[in-house]
Short mmCIF file of C-alpha atoms in Angstrom, two decimals:
data_model
loop_
_atom_site.label_atom_id
_atom_site.label_comp_id
_atom_site.label_asym_id
_atom_site.label_seq_id
_atom_site.Cartn_x
_atom_site.Cartn_y
_atom_site.Cartn_z
CA MET A 1 -23.27 22.95 -5.04
CA ASP A 2 -21.04 23.91 -2.29
CA PHE A 3 -17.31 23.37 -2.07
CA PHE A 4 -17.48 20.04 -0.31
CA LYS A 5 -20.17 18.52 -2.61
CA ARG A 6 -18.41 19.52 -5.71
CA HIS A 7 -15.10 17.93 -4.65
CA PHE A 8 -16.63 14.82 -3.04
CA PHE A 9 -19.05 13.97 -5.81
CA VAL A 10 -16.53 14.53 -8.55
CA ALA A 11 -14.29 11.92 -6.89
CA LEU A 12 -17.22 9.57 -6.20
CA SER A 13 -18.59 9.73 -9.76
CA ALA A 14 -15.06 9.29 -11.06
CA VAL A 15 -14.74 5.95 -9.23
CA LEU A 16 -18.28 4.88 -10.24
CA GLY A 17 -17.48 5.82 -13.77
CA LEU A 18 -14.26 3.58 -13.68
CA ILE A 19 -16.39 0.69 -12.39
CA ILE A 20 -18.89 1.14 -15.24
CA ILE A 21 -16.12 1.42 -17.82
CA ALA A 22 -14.66 -1.86 -16.54
CA TYR A 23 -17.98 -3.58 -16.41
CA VAL A 24 -18.81 -2.54 -20.03
CA GLY A 25 -15.39 -3.54 -21.12
CA ALA A 26 -15.67 -6.93 -19.55
CA ARG A 27 -19.11 -7.53 -20.93
CA GLY A 28 -18.19 -6.19 -24.40
CA ASN A 29 -15.49 -8.55 -25.34
CA LEU A 30 -12.67 -6.18 -24.37
CA GLN A 31 -11.14 -8.69 -21.98
CA LEU A 32 -7.74 -8.49 -23.83
CA VAL A 33 -7.69 -4.70 -23.27
CA PHE A 34 -8.73 -4.84 -19.59
CA GLY A 35 -6.82 -8.01 -18.78
CA VAL A 36 -3.51 -7.47 -20.57
CA VAL A 37 -3.06 -4.13 -22.12
CA VAL A 38 -4.26 -1.91 -19.27
CA PRO A 39 -2.29 -3.73 -16.55
CA TYR A 40 0.95 -3.49 -18.53
CA MET A 41 0.37 0.13 -19.27
CA ALA A 42 -0.45 0.90 -15.68
CA ALA A 43 2.73 -0.84 -14.51
CA LEU A 44 4.79 1.17 -16.98
CA ILE A 45 3.18 4.45 -16.02
CA PHE A 46 3.70 3.61 -12.37
CA VAL A 47 7.44 2.87 -12.57
CA GLU A 48 8.34 5.47 -15.13
CA GLY A 49 6.32 8.28 -13.49
CA LEU A 50 7.67 7.42 -10.05
CA VAL A 51 11.29 7.39 -11.29
CA TYR A 52 10.80 10.59 -13.15
CA ARG A 53 9.27 12.50 -10.31
CA VAL A 54 11.98 11.24 -7.77
CA ILE A 55 14.69 12.42 -10.23
CA GLN A 56 12.94 15.84 -10.61
CA TRP A 57 12.95 16.12 -6.89
CA ALA A 58 16.55 15.19 -6.56
CA ARG A 59 17.50 17.84 -9.01
CA SER A 60 16.33 20.60 -6.48
CA PRO A 61 19.15 21.55 -4.15
CA VAL A 62 18.37 21.50 -0.45
CA PRO A 63 21.35 23.49 0.87
CA PHE A 64 20.39 24.04 4.44
CA ARG A 65 19.48 21.67 7.25
CA ILE A 66 15.97 22.25 8.61
CA PRO A 67 15.87 21.38 12.22
CA THR A 68 12.27 21.08 13.31
CA THR A 69 11.84 22.41 16.79
CA ALA A 70 10.46 19.13 18.17
CA ALA A 71 13.42 18.42 20.43
CA GLN A 72 16.50 19.82 22.04
CA GLY A 73 19.43 19.92 19.48
CA ARG A 74 22.94 19.08 20.50
CA SER A 75 24.32 21.92 22.48
CA LEU A 76 26.56 22.42 25.48
CA PRO A 77 27.60 19.24 27.17
CA TRP A 78 25.68 19.90 30.37
CA ILE A 79 22.32 20.20 28.55
CA LYS A 80 20.78 16.80 28.76
CA ARG A 81 19.27 14.96 25.82
CA ASP A 82 17.45 11.68 26.18
CA LEU A 83 17.07 9.18 23.48
CA GLY A 84 13.87 10.58 22.21
CA GLU A 85 15.37 14.00 21.77
CA LYS A 86 18.45 12.51 20.06
CA LEU A 87 16.06 10.64 17.59
CA ASP A 88 13.88 13.76 17.01
CA ASN A 89 16.80 16.08 16.45
CA PRO A 90 19.62 13.81 15.33
CA ALA A 91 23.25 14.99 15.45
CA ASP A 92 24.68 11.96 13.72
CA THR A 93 23.83 9.41 11.07
CA PRO A 94 22.77 6.47 13.28
CA HIS A 95 20.18 8.63 15.05
CA LEU A 96 19.21 9.97 11.65
CA ILE A 97 18.52 6.48 10.44
CA GLY A 98 16.56 5.95 13.63
CA ARG A 99 14.40 8.98 12.87
CA MET A 100 13.77 7.90 9.30
CA ALA A 101 12.85 4.43 10.40
CA LEU A 102 10.47 5.71 13.03
CA GLU A 103 8.89 7.96 10.40
CA VAL A 104 8.67 5.28 7.69
CA PHE A 105 7.63 2.31 9.83
CA ALA A 106 5.82 3.99 12.70
CA PHE A 107 4.54 7.33 11.27
CA ARG A 108 6.22 9.26 14.02
CA SER A 109 5.07 12.64 12.93
CA LEU A 110 1.46 11.56 12.78
CA PHE A 111 1.79 10.36 16.28
CA ARG A 112 2.47 13.87 17.34
CA ASN A 113 -0.89 14.89 15.93
CA LEU A 114 -2.75 17.32 18.21
CA ARG A 115 -6.33 18.42 18.27
CA THR A 116 -7.38 21.87 19.25
CA GLU A 117 -10.88 22.26 20.69
CA LEU A 118 -13.12 24.62 22.59
CA VAL A 119 -14.50 22.76 25.62
CA LYS A 120 -17.18 23.99 27.95
CA ASP A 121 -15.72 25.22 31.25
CA PRO A 122 -18.11 26.80 33.83
CA ASP A 123 -15.17 28.04 35.90
CA ASN A 124 -13.92 30.14 33.00
CA PRO A 125 -15.51 33.65 32.80
CA GLU A 126 -16.09 32.99 29.05
CA GLY A 127 -17.73 29.65 29.68
CA ALA A 128 -15.23 27.82 27.46
CA ARG A 129 -11.61 27.00 27.30
CA LEU A 130 -9.33 26.15 24.46
CA ILE A 131 -7.47 22.87 24.80
CA HIS A 132 -4.84 21.09 22.82
CA TRP A 133 -4.92 17.33 23.29
CA SER A 134 -3.00 14.43 21.82
CA TYR A 135 -5.24 12.89 19.14
CA LYS A 136 -4.03 9.34 18.14
CA TRP A 137 -6.99 8.24 15.99
CA LEU A 138 -5.57 9.61 12.82
CA TRP A 139 -2.30 7.88 13.58
CA LEU A 140 -4.09 4.62 14.36
CA GLY A 141 -6.27 4.74 11.19
CA ALA A 142 -3.30 5.57 9.00
CA ILE A 143 -0.99 2.93 10.36
CA ALA A 144 -3.69 0.22 10.33
CA PHE A 145 -4.59 1.17 6.77
CA HIS A 146 -0.91 1.17 5.57
CA TYR A 147 0.04 -2.13 7.14
CA ALA A 148 -3.13 -3.88 6.10
CA PHE A 149 -2.68 -2.66 2.53
CA LEU A 150 0.97 -3.91 2.64
CA VAL A 151 -0.04 -7.37 3.72
CA VAL A 152 -2.87 -7.40 1.18
CA ILE A 153 -0.33 -6.55 -1.61
CA LEU A 154 2.09 -9.17 -0.41
CA ARG A 155 -0.57 -11.78 -0.24
CA HIS A 156 -1.36 -11.14 -3.84
CA LEU A 157 2.07 -12.33 -4.71
CA ARG A 158 0.65 -15.83 -4.68
CA PHE A 159 -0.87 -14.99 -8.03
CA PHE A 160 2.37 -13.68 -9.47
CA THR A 161 4.82 -16.39 -8.55
CA GLU A 162 5.03 -20.06 -9.22
CA PRO A 163 5.97 -21.74 -6.95
CA THR A 164 4.61 -19.38 -4.44
CA MET A 165 7.24 -17.87 -2.21
CA GLY A 166 7.37 -19.32 1.36
CA PHE A 167 6.76 -16.08 3.25
CA VAL A 168 3.57 -15.52 1.22
CA LEU A 169 2.25 -18.86 2.41
CA MET A 170 3.15 -17.95 5.96
CA LEU A 171 1.52 -14.58 5.73
CA ASP A 172 -1.59 -16.31 4.33
CA LYS A 173 -1.71 -18.59 7.42
CA VAL A 174 -1.18 -15.81 9.94
CA ASP A 175 -3.73 -13.49 8.20
CA GLY A 176 -6.35 -16.20 8.17
CA PHE A 177 -5.50 -17.16 11.74
CA PHE A 178 -9.14 -17.01 12.96
CA GLN A 179 -10.54 -19.65 10.73
CA PHE A 180 -14.04 -18.50 10.59
CA PHE A 181 -16.28 -18.43 7.41
CA THR A 182 -15.32 -20.27 4.29
CA PRO A 183 -12.88 -19.34 2.80
CA ALA A 184 -11.12 -18.26 6.00
CA VAL A 185 -11.57 -14.50 6.55
CA TYR A 186 -8.36 -12.56 6.13
CA LEU A 187 -7.94 -9.97 8.96
CA SER A 188 -5.98 -7.60 6.67
CA GLY A 189 -8.95 -7.21 4.26
CA VAL A 190 -11.29 -6.33 7.14
CA VAL A 191 -8.78 -3.91 8.72
CA LEU A 192 -8.06 -2.33 5.40
CA VAL A 193 -11.68 -1.49 4.56
CA ALA A 194 -12.48 -0.37 8.13
CA ALA A 195 -9.39 1.86 8.20
CA VAL A 196 -10.05 3.44 4.81
CA GLY A 197 -13.64 3.92 5.87
CA TYR A 198 -12.54 5.65 8.96
CA LEU A 199 -10.19 7.95 7.12
CA LEU A 200 -12.89 8.87 4.60
CA PHE A 201 -15.47 9.30 7.54
CA ARG A 202 -13.00 11.61 9.28
CA ARG A 203 -12.42 13.69 6.21
CA ILE A 204 -16.10 14.17 5.59
CA THR A 205 -17.36 14.70 9.18
CA ASN A 206 -14.51 16.84 10.60
CA PRO A 207 -15.41 20.39 9.37
CA THR A 208 -11.73 21.64 9.50
CA VAL A 209 -10.46 18.70 7.51
CA ARG A 210 -13.38 18.96 5.08
CA TYR A 211 -12.62 22.53 4.45
CA ILE A 212 -9.14 21.63 3.08
CA SER A 213 -10.10 18.50 1.24
CA LEU A 214 -10.16 18.42 -2.54
CA ALA A 215 -11.28 15.82 -5.10
CA ALA A 216 -7.72 14.65 -5.17
CA ASP A 217 -8.04 13.74 -1.43
CA TYR A 218 -11.36 11.85 -1.76
CA PHE A 219 -10.56 10.09 -5.01
CA PRO A 220 -7.66 7.82 -3.73
CA LEU A 221 -9.74 6.85 -0.61
CA LEU A 222 -12.78 6.06 -2.57
CA LEU A 223 -10.66 4.18 -5.13
CA ILE A 224 -8.98 2.06 -2.42
CA LEU A 225 -12.32 1.50 -0.76
CA GLY A 226 -13.66 0.19 -4.20
CA ILE A 227 -10.67 -2.10 -4.50
CA GLY A 228 -11.15 -3.42 -1.05
CA ILE A 229 -14.82 -4.00 -1.45
CA THR A 230 -14.59 -5.66 -4.80
CA GLY A 231 -11.82 -7.91 -3.52
CA ILE A 232 -13.84 -8.92 -0.53
CA LEU A 233 -16.97 -9.59 -2.60
CA MET A 234 -14.97 -11.65 -4.97
CA ARG A 235 -13.41 -13.78 -2.29
CA TYR A 236 -16.35 -14.41 0.04
CA PHE A 237 -19.62 -13.85 -1.89
CA PHE A 238 -19.56 -13.89 -5.69
CA LYS A 239 -16.68 -16.38 -6.23
CA THR A 240 -14.59 -16.19 -9.28
CA ASP A 241 -12.42 -19.04 -10.51
CA ILE A 242 -9.19 -18.50 -8.70
CA VAL A 243 -7.22 -20.88 -10.95
CA ALA A 244 -8.13 -18.69 -13.95
CA VAL A 245 -7.12 -15.52 -12.01
CA LYS A 246 -3.78 -17.05 -11.41
CA GLU A 247 -3.44 -18.10 -15.07
CA LEU A 248 -3.89 -14.56 -16.04
CA ALA A 249 -1.58 -13.00 -13.42
CA ILE A 250 1.23 -15.53 -13.94
CA GLY A 251 0.84 -14.97 -17.66
CA LEU A 252 1.51 -11.31 -17.16
CA ALA A 253 4.40 -11.98 -14.79
CA THR A 254 6.13 -14.39 -17.18
CA LEU A 255 5.51 -12.02 -20.09
CA HIS A 256 3.50 -14.72 -21.87
CA PRO A 257 0.05 -13.19 -21.33
CA LYS A 258 -2.77 -15.56 -21.69
CA LEU A 259 -6.51 -14.80 -21.30
CA PRO A 260 -8.54 -17.43 -19.47
CA ALA A 261 -12.17 -17.51 -20.55
CA ASN A 262 -14.05 -17.79 -17.36
CA LEU A 263 -13.23 -14.66 -15.39
CA SER A 264 -16.10 -12.68 -13.89
CA SER A 265 -16.88 -9.07 -14.48
CA LEU A 266 -16.29 -8.33 -10.88
CA PHE A 267 -12.75 -9.51 -11.28
CA TYR A 268 -12.26 -7.12 -14.28
CA ILE A 269 -13.65 -4.32 -12.17
CA HIS A 270 -11.25 -5.11 -9.33
CA LEU A 271 -8.26 -5.38 -11.75
CA PHE A 272 -9.17 -2.17 -13.48
CA LEU A 273 -9.43 -0.22 -10.28
CA VAL A 274 -6.04 -1.48 -9.28
CA CYS A 275 -4.57 -0.51 -12.55
CA VAL A 276 -6.02 3.00 -12.31
CA LEU A 277 -4.54 3.26 -8.71
CA PHE A 278 -1.08 2.36 -10.05
CA ALA A 279 -1.32 4.67 -13.06
CA TYR A 280 -2.66 7.53 -10.96
CA PHE A 281 0.07 7.10 -8.34
CA PRO A 282 2.87 9.19 -9.83
CA PHE A 283 0.46 12.16 -10.43
CA SER A 284 -1.04 12.22 -7.06
CA LYS A 285 -0.53 12.86 -3.37
CA LEU A 286 0.23 9.08 -3.09
CA MET A 287 3.77 10.16 -4.07
CA HIS A 288 4.21 10.71 -0.28
CA ALA A 289 5.49 7.14 -0.33
CA PRO A 290 8.79 7.97 -2.04
CA GLY A 291 8.50 11.60 -0.82
CA VAL A 292 8.91 10.57 2.85
CA PHE A 293 12.44 9.46 2.03
CA MET A 294 13.15 12.79 0.44
CA SER A 295 11.61 15.13 2.93
CA PRO A 296 14.24 17.70 3.91
CA THR A 297 12.94 18.17 7.42
CA ARG A 298 13.43 14.41 8.13
CA ASN A 299 16.32 13.05 6.10
CA MET A 300 19.20 15.45 7.21
CA VAL A 301 21.40 15.56 10.28
CA CYS A 302 20.77 18.77 12.22
CA ASN A 303 24.34 19.91 12.39
CA ASN A 304 23.74 23.59 11.56
CA ARG A 305 25.58 24.68 14.68
CA TRP A 306 28.94 23.08 13.88
CA VAL A 307 29.03 22.61 10.14
CA MET A 308 28.92 25.35 7.66
CA HIS A 309 26.57 24.83 4.74
CA VAL A 310 26.98 27.08 1.70
CA ASN A 311 24.19 27.93 -0.50
CA PRO A 312 25.11 26.74 -3.99
CA TRP A 313 23.50 29.64 -5.72
CA ASN A 314 24.93 32.39 -3.50
CA TYR A 315 25.46 35.53 -5.48
CA PRO A 316 29.09 36.39 -5.99
CA VAL A 317 28.46 39.54 -3.98
CA LYS A 318 31.05 42.29 -4.07
CA PHE A 319 31.57 42.91 -0.37
CA HIS A 320 32.17 46.41 0.87
CA SER A 321 34.25 45.73 3.96
CA TYR A 322 34.62 48.13 6.93
CA ALA A 323 38.20 48.78 5.90
CA GLU A 324 37.09 50.04 2.56
CA TYR A 325 34.35 52.09 4.18
CA GLU A 326 36.84 53.69 6.44
CA ASP A 327 39.26 54.40 3.58
CA LYS A 328 36.37 56.18 1.78
CA PHE A 329 35.14 58.24 4.70
CA ARG A 330 38.17 58.71 6.88
CA GLU A 331 38.50 62.46 6.68
CA PRO A 332 34.84 63.33 7.30
CA MET A 333 34.92 60.78 10.20
CA ILE A 334 37.98 62.25 11.79
CA GLU A 335 36.41 65.78 11.33
CA ALA A 336 33.24 64.64 13.08
CA GLY A 337 35.26 63.05 15.90
CA ILE A 338 34.25 59.50 15.06
CA PRO A 339 36.98 57.07 16.14
CA VAL A 340 38.78 55.36 13.23
CA GLU A 341 40.95 52.25 13.26
CA LYS A 342 43.65 53.60 11.08
CA GLU A 343 44.61 57.32 11.28
CA GLN A 344 46.12 57.35 7.75
CA MET B 1 17.22 40.72 -16.37
CA ALA B 2 20.68 39.63 -16.67
CA ASP B 3 22.05 41.60 -13.73
CA TYR B 4 21.02 42.20 -10.17
CA LYS B 5 21.48 45.49 -8.39
CA ASN B 6 22.15 45.28 -4.71
CA GLU B 7 21.94 48.01 -2.09
CA PHE B 8 25.41 49.27 -2.79
CA GLY B 9 24.62 49.84 -6.50
CA LEU B 10 27.05 47.28 -7.38
CA PHE B 11 26.25 44.59 -9.97
CA ALA B 12 26.21 40.90 -9.34
CA GLU B 13 25.43 38.04 -11.53
CA ARG B 14 22.10 36.26 -11.51
CA PRO B 15 22.04 33.14 -9.24
CA LYS B 16 23.20 30.09 -10.98
CA VAL B 17 21.68 26.87 -9.55
CA GLU B 18 23.55 23.86 -10.84
CA LYS B 19 21.39 21.47 -12.81
CA LYS B 20 22.48 18.18 -11.35
CA LEU B 21 21.16 15.24 -9.35
CA PHE B 22 21.92 16.04 -5.75
CA ASP B 23 22.83 13.06 -3.49
CA ARG B 24 23.19 11.14 -6.67
CA ASN B 25 24.35 7.81 -5.27
CA LYS B 26 21.72 7.63 -2.53
CA VAL B 27 18.84 8.53 -4.83
CA ILE B 28 19.87 6.08 -7.59
CA ALA B 29 20.43 3.35 -4.94
CA GLY B 30 16.96 3.88 -3.58
CA LEU B 31 15.40 3.80 -7.01
CA VAL B 32 17.26 0.64 -7.87
CA ILE B 33 16.15 -1.03 -4.62
CA PHE B 34 12.59 0.00 -5.39
CA ILE B 35 12.66 -1.29 -8.95
CA VAL B 36 14.23 -4.58 -7.95
CA MET B 37 11.70 -5.05 -5.14
CA ILE B 38 8.59 -4.42 -7.33
CA THR B 39 9.90 -6.59 -10.20
CA ILE B 40 10.67 -9.65 -8.04
CA PRO B 41 7.90 -11.64 -9.67
CA LEU B 42 9.45 -10.85 -13.07
CA TRP B 43 12.89 -12.12 -11.96
CA GLN B 44 11.52 -15.15 -10.19
CA ASN B 45 9.49 -16.26 -13.29
CA LEU B 46 12.19 -15.24 -15.82
CA GLY B 47 12.03 -17.50 -18.82
CA LYS B 48 9.44 -19.82 -17.21
CA ILE B 49 6.19 -20.66 -18.98
CA VAL B 50 3.77 -21.79 -16.27
CA ALA B 51 1.11 -24.13 -17.50
CA ALA B 52 -2.35 -24.13 -15.96
CA PRO B 53 -2.94 -27.16 -13.63
CA VAL B 54 -4.93 -30.09 -15.08
CA PRO B 55 -6.45 -32.17 -12.29
CA SER B 56 -6.19 -35.79 -13.27
CA LEU B 57 -9.25 -37.92 -13.48
CA ASP B 58 -7.15 -41.05 -14.03
CA THR B 59 -8.20 -43.22 -11.09
CA PRO B 60 -9.31 -46.96 -11.12
CA VAL B 61 -12.89 -46.17 -9.93
CA ILE B 62 -13.46 -43.40 -12.55
CA LYS B 63 -12.11 -45.70 -15.25
CA LYS B 64 -14.56 -48.43 -14.39
CA LEU B 65 -17.56 -46.03 -14.55
CA ALA B 66 -19.83 -46.18 -17.51
CA GLU B 67 -19.62 -43.10 -19.78
CA LYS B 68 -23.06 -41.74 -18.60
CA ASP B 69 -22.10 -42.09 -14.94
CA LYS B 70 -18.84 -40.06 -15.33
CA LYS B 71 -20.16 -36.94 -13.65
CA CYS B 72 -19.79 -35.34 -10.33
CA VAL B 73 -22.44 -34.77 -7.74
CA MET B 74 -22.82 -31.24 -9.09
CA PRO B 75 -21.86 -29.68 -12.58
CA LYS B 76 -18.16 -29.34 -13.04
CA GLU B 77 -18.11 -25.50 -13.34
CA TRP B 78 -20.15 -25.04 -10.25
CA MET B 79 -17.87 -27.35 -8.30
CA ARG B 80 -14.74 -25.51 -9.50
CA ALA B 81 -15.96 -22.30 -7.73
CA ASN B 82 -18.08 -23.68 -4.85
CA HIS B 83 -16.88 -27.09 -3.77
CA MET B 84 -15.24 -25.67 -0.61
CA GLN B 85 -18.57 -24.27 0.56
CA MET B 86 -20.29 -27.51 -0.13
CA LEU B 87 -17.77 -29.54 1.83
CA VAL B 88 -18.02 -27.15 4.77
CA ASP B 89 -21.88 -27.39 4.64
CA TRP B 90 -21.63 -31.13 4.70
CA ARG B 91 -19.26 -31.06 7.60
CA ASP B 92 -21.57 -28.68 9.55
CA ASN B 93 -24.59 -30.81 8.80
CA VAL B 94 -22.95 -34.00 9.93
CA VAL B 95 -20.96 -32.73 12.90
CA ARG B 96 -22.94 -29.88 14.34
CA THR B 97 -26.52 -29.82 13.20
CA LYS B 98 -28.98 -31.83 15.20
CA GLU B 99 -31.78 -32.95 12.98
CA PRO B 100 -34.48 -34.63 15.13
CA ASN B 101 -36.01 -36.69 12.22
CA VAL B 102 -32.85 -38.08 11.02
CA THR B 103 -31.89 -40.94 13.20
CA ILE B 104 -29.43 -43.15 11.42
CA SER B 105 -27.74 -40.95 8.82
CA ARG B 106 -27.65 -37.76 10.89
CA GLY B 107 -28.03 -35.43 7.87
CA ARG B 108 -25.63 -37.42 5.74
CA GLU B 109 -27.78 -37.51 2.63
CA PHE B 110 -26.95 -35.22 -0.27
CA VAL B 111 -29.49 -35.09 -3.02
CA ALA B 112 -28.04 -34.02 -6.39
CA PRO B 113 -29.98 -31.84 -8.79
CA ASP B 114 -30.63 -34.93 -10.95
CA GLY B 115 -32.33 -36.59 -7.94
CA LYS B 116 -29.55 -39.09 -7.23
CA GLN B 117 -28.82 -39.48 -3.53
CA TYR B 118 -25.26 -39.56 -2.16
CA LEU B 119 -23.61 -39.90 1.19
CA ALA B 120 -22.36 -36.56 2.31
CA SER B 121 -18.72 -37.49 2.97
CA LEU B 122 -15.41 -36.29 1.74
CA THR B 123 -13.55 -39.53 2.39
CA ASN B 124 -16.30 -41.93 1.38
CA THR B 125 -17.93 -40.14 -1.64
CA CYS B 126 -15.56 -37.59 -3.14
CA MET B 127 -12.37 -39.64 -2.61
CA GLU B 128 -14.08 -42.83 -3.57
CA CYS B 129 -13.70 -41.60 -7.22
CA HIS B 130 -10.97 -38.98 -6.69
CA SER B 131 -8.64 -41.24 -4.81
CA ASN B 132 -5.62 -39.44 -6.20
CA LYS B 133 -5.27 -36.48 -3.88
CA VAL B 134 -1.86 -35.49 -5.11
CA GLU B 135 -2.94 -35.52 -8.76
CA PHE B 136 -6.41 -34.09 -8.27
CA CYS B 137 -6.83 -31.86 -5.06
CA ASP B 138 -3.30 -30.69 -4.70
CA LYS B 139 -2.80 -29.73 -8.26
CA CYS B 140 -4.93 -26.60 -8.08
CA HIS B 141 -4.53 -25.96 -4.38
CA ASN B 142 -0.77 -25.75 -4.80
CA TYR B 143 -1.04 -23.72 -7.87
CA ALA B 144 -3.30 -21.05 -6.17
CA ALA B 145 -1.39 -21.37 -2.87
CA ILE B 146 -4.35 -22.57 -0.92
CA ALA B 147 -3.94 -24.74 2.16
CA PRO B 148 -7.40 -26.18 2.95
CA ASN B 149 -7.63 -27.62 6.47
CA CYS B 150 -9.46 -30.76 5.22
CA TRP B 151 -6.37 -32.75 5.65
CA GLY B 152 -6.02 -32.08 9.31
CA CYS B 153 -8.54 -34.86 9.90
CA HIS B 154 -9.20 -36.58 6.63
CA LEU B 155 -6.55 -38.98 5.38
CA GLU B 156 -6.01 -39.92 1.74
CA THR B 157 -7.82 -43.12 0.91
CA GLY B 158 -4.60 -44.72 -0.36
CA LYS B 159 -2.75 -43.90 2.85
CA LYS B 160 -5.63 -45.08 4.81
CA MET B 161 -5.64 -48.49 3.20
CA ALA B 162 -1.97 -48.82 3.43
CA GLU B 163 -2.15 -48.16 7.23
CA ALA B 164 -5.08 -50.47 7.68
CA LYS B 165 -3.05 -53.21 6.15
#
């Protein structure tokens, strides 16, 4: 087995194994475990793990500003900076907030993604030419995936609140705007699965990306793909009793868990995969979600040129100043004819 | 390794990095916002016990039915999961499908598994018995936050009667 197969098939068999575990559990009268115990444990692990890791990160000092060289920093007054440069290399807090907002809401740094390729070029003596070109597909796939997932999660709030919050109802209407199929197809579900599919496809087919992909990269993608597909199957094809689903969910949310009898195995598979995703979150690369707020190259004003930043763990170095040096070597220096600042 | 020797041969202490939470206020504020946001359902439902909806079968027509006739066109469990599909199929048959052999009823017959024939109609068949939309349909639809578009065209029987008068 080569590197790719090992990492890809470990992740794939992990997801399939989880599906089998949930199926066996749902069939084997372990509904209480998979419907109540596992969701509560997953929620606890998610919150506790996430808070723990954020606190651990915050305990590391970041003494210096790290201006990335994407834009002209603030300099002499006659060096012009347009808004883009001010946002990419912010000199004050409002622009810093702008940069963070662009990063969080629009994935600014992915938008800068470049692709480097050898293209055929008959005019070139070597027959090929190296080009760097702006490659937006990754950005598009990522942003489609993230926003679709957000909408899907917010839509699921209808199971956890009673009465359902108004904005969830509105989201529901907008998402099912094109009323085709029964029940109306949610665009976010389709976009979610398509975008995750693209991201997985890219990871597998692009040799350079495949080379740096590990099981920990494939696993979340496959897991989310599994969640999306089970959800879509459950909504459109193998229908489950939605009122029973809400009974279970609202029972969990009101801390009075109740286990309705007629929930399908498919529902338990879906729920278990979601629980695994939440429990896995704090241990994985998915921590980029809180991490983006704590990334030192993004969240600090680039004021190196006019504010002094002191390293908190600087050694208390005993300086050997020039005056001391001259005191020590004055006579040999005068003998050798080296100019000194003080004759005596 | 208590001491560090620098290029002057002088001794300096090992670096001491403070063990503290840097940017404490911002980090804690961020975490609090995160926790409050993801626990909104808990706060919203705090202390509530939400009972499952029980659609009411208490209508004059159902009351009048003999005990053996008190059944839906399909079994109850099947209807729970699939009634929306059935209604849409009925609609498509009636409104869109041209069936050359059917002249009068235009595909409006529905034959139940027990052989009984019904008129495929929401207003005339379903709501004949279930005339209490608010107590029957809306109970579960509101509970599961579903807004079916039936009611864009179909009126409740009660309302229709009132308007007719």
